[in-house]
Amino acid sequence: MKVVLASQNPHKLAEMQKILGTLGMEVLLERDVGVNVEVEETGTTFAENSLLKAQAVFDATHLATVADDSGLMVDALGGAPGVYSARYGGLHTDAERIALLLENMKDVPEEKRTAQFVCAVTCLLPDGRKIAVQGVCPGVILRAPRGEGGFGYDPVFYLPELGKTFAELAGGEKNRISHRGRALREFCRVYREVDRHDE
Ligand code: IMP
């Protein structure tokens, strides 16, 4: 089965293809099916925003569609930057957004620097079914960046049990524990279950 990823991001495509390929799915980008849908992320939750993205692309293509929405929630900041992670402070680069985060947390003591990455995945199928799942990865926000890999807030997101930040993990290692990896594996589990009940 072909499924359209509601995104123009080839990195997300590679990650999705790796995991959804185990279901026999071929993941396509919007441009592969001739659409480029602009979606305003007006939701207040990751689940709402992933549904908005999936619905917009489904309405344009009527093909099976999958979308994800993700971000970082810091406990001491009341869940910020949350759904605004990609546009925190209206800033344009990851380095600037990390600097703002660390500045906003400069008075937060070690034991209160807990946070979680969250990823919501929504899939809409042409027969009307909807699968919506979420994956969470807990961690701690460091006082300075560490590591060269990954993207976004990876260099300040520390995993105490591994003694490393997300930016210090190899791609496969990050996928095994990350919010996105967890959400996608949960998606596979639910999809297989739904499929079994249809037989
Ligand atoms: P999205 O593409 O709308 O889901 O935006 C997600 C934003 O949240 C990204 O631009 C990053 O700032 C942040 N984010 C989500 N997942 C990760 C991750 O795995 N590592 C680092 N930052 C992430």
CSV table of C-alpha atoms and ligand atoms in Angstrom, one decimal:
chain,number,residue,atom,x,y,z
A,1,MET,CA,0.0,0.0,0.0
A,2,LYS,CA,1.2,3.5,-0.8
A,3,VAL,CA,0.8,6.2,1.9
A,4,VAL,CA,1.5,9.9,1.5
A,5,LEU,CA,3.5,11.6,4.2
A,6,ALA,CA,2.0,15.1,4.9
A,7,SER,CA,5.4,16.7,4.8
A,8,GLN,CA,8.1,18.0,2.4
A,9,ASN,CA,10.9,16.8,4.7
A,10,PRO,CA,13.0,14.0,3.2
A,11,HIS,CA,14.5,13.3,6.7
A,12,LYS,CA,11.1,12.4,8.1
A,13,LEU,CA,10.4,10.4,4.9
A,14,ALA,CA,13.5,8.2,5.5
A,15,GLU,CA,12.6,7.7,9.2
A,16,MET,CA,9.0,6.8,8.4
A,17,GLN,CA,9.9,4.5,5.4
A,18,LYS,CA,12.2,2.5,7.7
A,19,ILE,CA,9.5,1.7,10.2
A,20,LEU,CA,6.3,1.7,8.0
A,21,GLY,CA,8.2,-0.4,5.5
A,22,THR,CA,7.8,-3.3,8.0
A,23,LEU,CA,4.0,-3.1,7.3
A,24,GLY,CA,4.7,-3.3,3.5
A,25,MET,CA,3.9,0.4,3.1
A,26,GLU,CA,5.6,2.6,0.5
A,27,VAL,CA,5.8,6.1,1.9
A,28,LEU,CA,5.6,9.0,-0.6
A,29,LEU,CA,6.2,12.7,-0.2
A,30,GLU,CA,3.5,15.2,-1.2
A,31,ARG,CA,5.5,16.3,-4.2
A,32,ASP,CA,5.5,12.6,-5.4
A,33,VAL,CA,1.8,12.8,-5.8
A,34,GLY,CA,1.7,16.3,-7.2
A,35,VAL,CA,0.5,18.3,-4.2
A,36,ASN,CA,2.0,20.9,-1.9
A,37,VAL,CA,-0.5,21.6,0.8
A,38,GLU,CA,0.2,24.6,3.2
A,39,VAL,CA,-1.3,23.8,6.6
A,40,GLU,CA,-1.6,26.3,9.4
A,41,GLU,CA,-0.8,24.5,12.6
A,42,THR,CA,-3.6,26.1,14.7
A,43,GLY,CA,-4.1,23.2,17.1
A,44,THR,CA,-3.3,23.4,20.8
A,45,THR,CA,-2.1,19.8,20.9
A,46,PHE,CA,0.3,17.7,18.9
A,47,ALA,CA,-2.6,15.3,18.1
A,48,GLU,CA,-4.7,18.2,16.8
A,49,ASN,CA,-1.9,19.5,14.6
A,50,SER,CA,-1.1,16.1,13.1
A,51,LEU,CA,-4.8,15.5,12.3
A,52,LEU,CA,-4.9,19.0,10.6
A,53,LYS,CA,-1.9,18.1,8.5
A,54,ALA,CA,-3.2,14.6,7.6
A,55,GLN,CA,-6.7,15.9,6.8
A,56,ALA,CA,-5.5,18.6,4.5
A,57,VAL,CA,-3.4,16.2,2.4
A,58,PHE,CA,-6.1,13.5,2.5
A,59,ASP,CA,-8.7,16.1,1.2
A,60,ALA,CA,-6.3,17.0,-1.7
A,61,THR,CA,-5.4,13.5,-2.7
A,62,HIS,CA,-8.0,11.0,-1.3
A,63,LEU,CA,-5.0,8.6,-0.8
A,64,ALA,CA,-3.9,7.0,2.5
A,65,THR,CA,-2.1,9.8,4.4
A,66,VAL,CA,0.1,9.9,7.5
A,67,ALA,CA,1.3,13.0,9.4
A,68,ASP,CA,3.3,13.6,12.5
A,69,ASP,CA,3.6,16.6,14.8
A,70,SER,CA,6.2,16.8,17.5
A,71,GLY,CA,7.9,19.0,20.0
A,72,LEU,CA,9.6,19.5,23.4
A,73,MET,CA,7.6,20.0,26.6
A,74,VAL,CA,9.6,21.4,29.6
A,75,ASP,CA,7.9,20.9,33.0
A,76,ALA,CA,9.4,24.0,34.6
A,77,LEU,CA,8.1,26.1,31.8
A,78,GLY,CA,4.5,24.8,32.0
A,79,GLY,CA,4.9,22.5,29.0
A,80,ALA,CA,6.6,25.2,26.7
A,81,PRO,CA,7.8,25.4,24.0
A,82,GLY,CA,5.3,22.5,23.2
A,83,VAL,CA,3.4,22.9,19.9
A,84,TYR,CA,5.5,26.1,19.3
A,85,SER,CA,8.8,24.2,19.4
A,86,ALA,CA,9.6,24.9,15.7
A,87,ARG,CA,8.9,28.6,16.1
A,88,TYR,CA,9.9,29.2,19.8
A,89,GLY,CA,10.3,33.0,20.4
A,90,GLY,CA,9.7,33.6,16.7
A,91,LEU,CA,13.4,32.7,16.2
A,92,HIS,CA,14.7,31.2,13.0
A,93,THR,CA,17.6,28.8,13.9
A,94,ASP,CA,17.9,25.8,16.2
A,95,ALA,CA,20.9,27.5,17.9
A,96,GLU,CA,18.8,30.7,18.7
A,97,ARG,CA,15.9,28.6,20.0
A,98,ILE,CA,18.2,26.6,22.3
A,99,ALA,CA,19.8,29.8,23.6
A,100,LEU,CA,16.3,31.1,24.4
A,101,LEU,CA,15.3,27.9,26.2
A,102,LEU,CA,18.5,27.9,28.3
A,103,GLU,CA,18.0,31.6,29.2
A,104,ASN,CA,14.4,30.9,30.2
A,105,MET,CA,15.7,28.0,32.4
A,106,LYS,CA,18.7,29.6,33.9
A,107,ASP,CA,17.2,29.7,37.4
A,108,VAL,CA,15.7,26.2,37.3
A,109,PRO,CA,17.6,23.8,39.6
A,110,GLU,CA,18.9,20.4,38.4
A,111,GLU,CA,16.1,18.3,39.9
A,112,LYS,CA,13.4,20.5,38.2
A,113,ARG,CA,14.9,20.4,34.7
A,114,THR,CA,12.7,17.4,33.5
A,115,ALA,CA,11.2,17.5,30.1
A,116,GLN,CA,9.7,15.2,27.4
A,117,PHE,CA,9.7,15.0,23.7
A,118,VAL,CA,6.2,14.2,22.3
A,119,CYS,CA,5.3,12.9,18.8
A,120,ALA,CA,1.7,12.5,17.6
A,121,VAL,CA,1.1,10.4,14.4
A,122,THR,CA,-2.3,10.4,12.6
A,123,CYS,CA,-3.1,8.2,9.6
A,124,LEU,CA,-6.2,8.6,7.5
A,125,LEU,CA,-7.2,5.7,5.2
A,126,PRO,CA,-9.5,5.9,2.2
A,127,ASP,CA,-12.0,3.6,3.8
A,128,GLY,CA,-12.7,6.2,6.5
A,129,ARG,CA,-10.5,4.7,9.2
A,130,LYS,CA,-8.3,6.9,11.3
A,131,ILE,CA,-5.4,5.7,13.4
A,132,ALA,CA,-4.0,8.3,16.0
A,133,VAL,CA,-1.1,7.4,18.3
A,134,GLN,CA,1.4,9.2,20.4
A,135,GLY,CA,5.0,8.5,21.6
A,136,VAL,CA,6.8,10.2,24.5
A,137,CYS,CA,10.5,10.2,25.5
A,138,PRO,CA,11.4,11.7,29.0
A,139,GLY,CA,14.7,13.4,29.6
A,140,VAL,CA,16.4,16.4,31.3
A,141,ILE,CA,17.5,19.8,29.9
A,142,LEU,CA,21.2,20.4,30.2
A,143,ARG,CA,22.7,23.9,30.9
A,144,ALA,CA,24.8,23.9,27.7
A,145,PRO,CA,24.6,21.9,24.4
A,146,ARG,CA,26.5,18.6,23.9
A,147,GLY,CA,27.0,16.6,20.8
A,148,GLU,CA,26.9,17.2,17.0
A,149,GLY,CA,24.2,14.9,15.7
A,150,GLY,CA,20.5,15.2,15.3
A,151,PHE,CA,18.6,18.5,14.9
A,152,GLY,CA,16.4,20.9,16.9
A,153,TYR,CA,16.8,20.7,20.7
A,154,ASP,CA,18.8,17.4,20.5
A,155,PRO,CA,22.1,18.8,22.0
A,156,VAL,CA,20.4,19.9,25.3
A,157,PHE,CA,18.1,16.9,25.7
A,158,TYR,CA,19.9,14.5,28.0
A,159,LEU,CA,19.0,10.9,28.8
A,160,PRO,CA,20.3,10.1,32.3
A,161,GLU,CA,20.0,6.3,31.8
A,162,LEU,CA,22.3,6.5,28.7
A,163,GLY,CA,24.5,9.4,30.0
A,164,LYS,CA,24.2,11.0,26.6
A,165,THR,CA,22.2,13.7,24.8
A,166,PHE,CA,20.0,12.9,21.7
A,167,ALA,CA,22.8,14.7,19.7
A,168,GLU,CA,25.3,12.1,21.0
A,169,LEU,CA,23.3,9.1,19.8
A,170,ALA,CA,23.7,7.4,16.4
A,171,GLY,CA,20.5,7.6,14.2
A,172,GLY,CA,19.4,4.0,14.9
A,173,GLU,CA,20.0,4.4,18.6
A,174,LYS,CA,17.9,7.6,18.7
A,175,ASN,CA,15.1,5.9,16.8
A,176,ARG,CA,15.0,3.0,19.3
A,177,ILE,CA,14.1,5.4,22.2
A,178,SER,CA,12.8,8.6,20.6
A,179,HIS,CA,9.3,9.9,20.8
A,180,ARG,CA,9.0,9.5,17.0
A,181,GLY,CA,10.3,5.9,17.0
A,182,ARG,CA,7.9,5.0,19.8
A,183,ALA,CA,4.9,6.7,18.1
A,184,LEU,CA,5.7,4.9,14.8
A,185,ARG,CA,6.1,1.5,16.5
A,186,GLU,CA,2.8,2.0,18.3
A,187,PHE,CA,1.2,2.9,15.0
A,188,CYS,CA,2.5,-0.4,13.5
A,189,ARG,CA,1.0,-2.3,16.4
A,190,VAL,CA,-2.4,-0.6,16.1
A,191,TYR,CA,-2.4,-1.0,12.3
A,192,ARG,CA,-1.7,-4.7,12.5
A,193,GLU,CA,-4.5,-5.1,15.1
A,194,VAL,CA,-7.0,-3.2,12.9
A,195,ASP,CA,-6.0,-5.3,9.9
A,196,ARG,CA,-6.4,-8.6,11.8
A,197,HIS,CA,-9.9,-7.7,12.9
A,198,ASP,CA,-10.8,-7.0,9.2
A,199,GLU,CA,-9.8,-10.5,8.1
B,1,IMP,P1,7.2,19.6,13.5
B,1,IMP,O1,8.0,19.4,12.2
B,1,IMP,O2,6.0,20.6,13.2
B,1,IMP,O3,6.7,18.4,14.1
B,1,IMP,O4,8.1,20.5,14.5
B,1,IMP,C1,8.8,19.8,15.5
B,1,IMP,C2,9.8,20.8,16.2
B,1,IMP,O5,10.0,20.3,17.5
B,1,IMP,C3,11.2,20.7,15.5
B,1,IMP,O6,11.4,21.9,14.6
B,1,IMP,C4,12.1,20.8,16.7
B,1,IMP,O7,12.3,22.1,17.1
B,1,IMP,C5,11.3,20.0,17.8
B,1,IMP,N1,11.6,18.6,17.7
B,1,IMP,C6,10.7,17.6,17.4
B,1,IMP,N2,11.3,16.4,17.4
B,1,IMP,C7,12.6,16.6,17.8
B,1,IMP,C8,13.7,15.8,18.0
B,1,IMP,O8,13.7,14.5,17.8
B,1,IMP,N3,14.9,16.4,18.3
B,1,IMP,C9,15.0,17.7,18.5
B,1,IMP,N4,14.0,18.6,18.3
B,1,IMP,C10,12.8,18.0,18.0
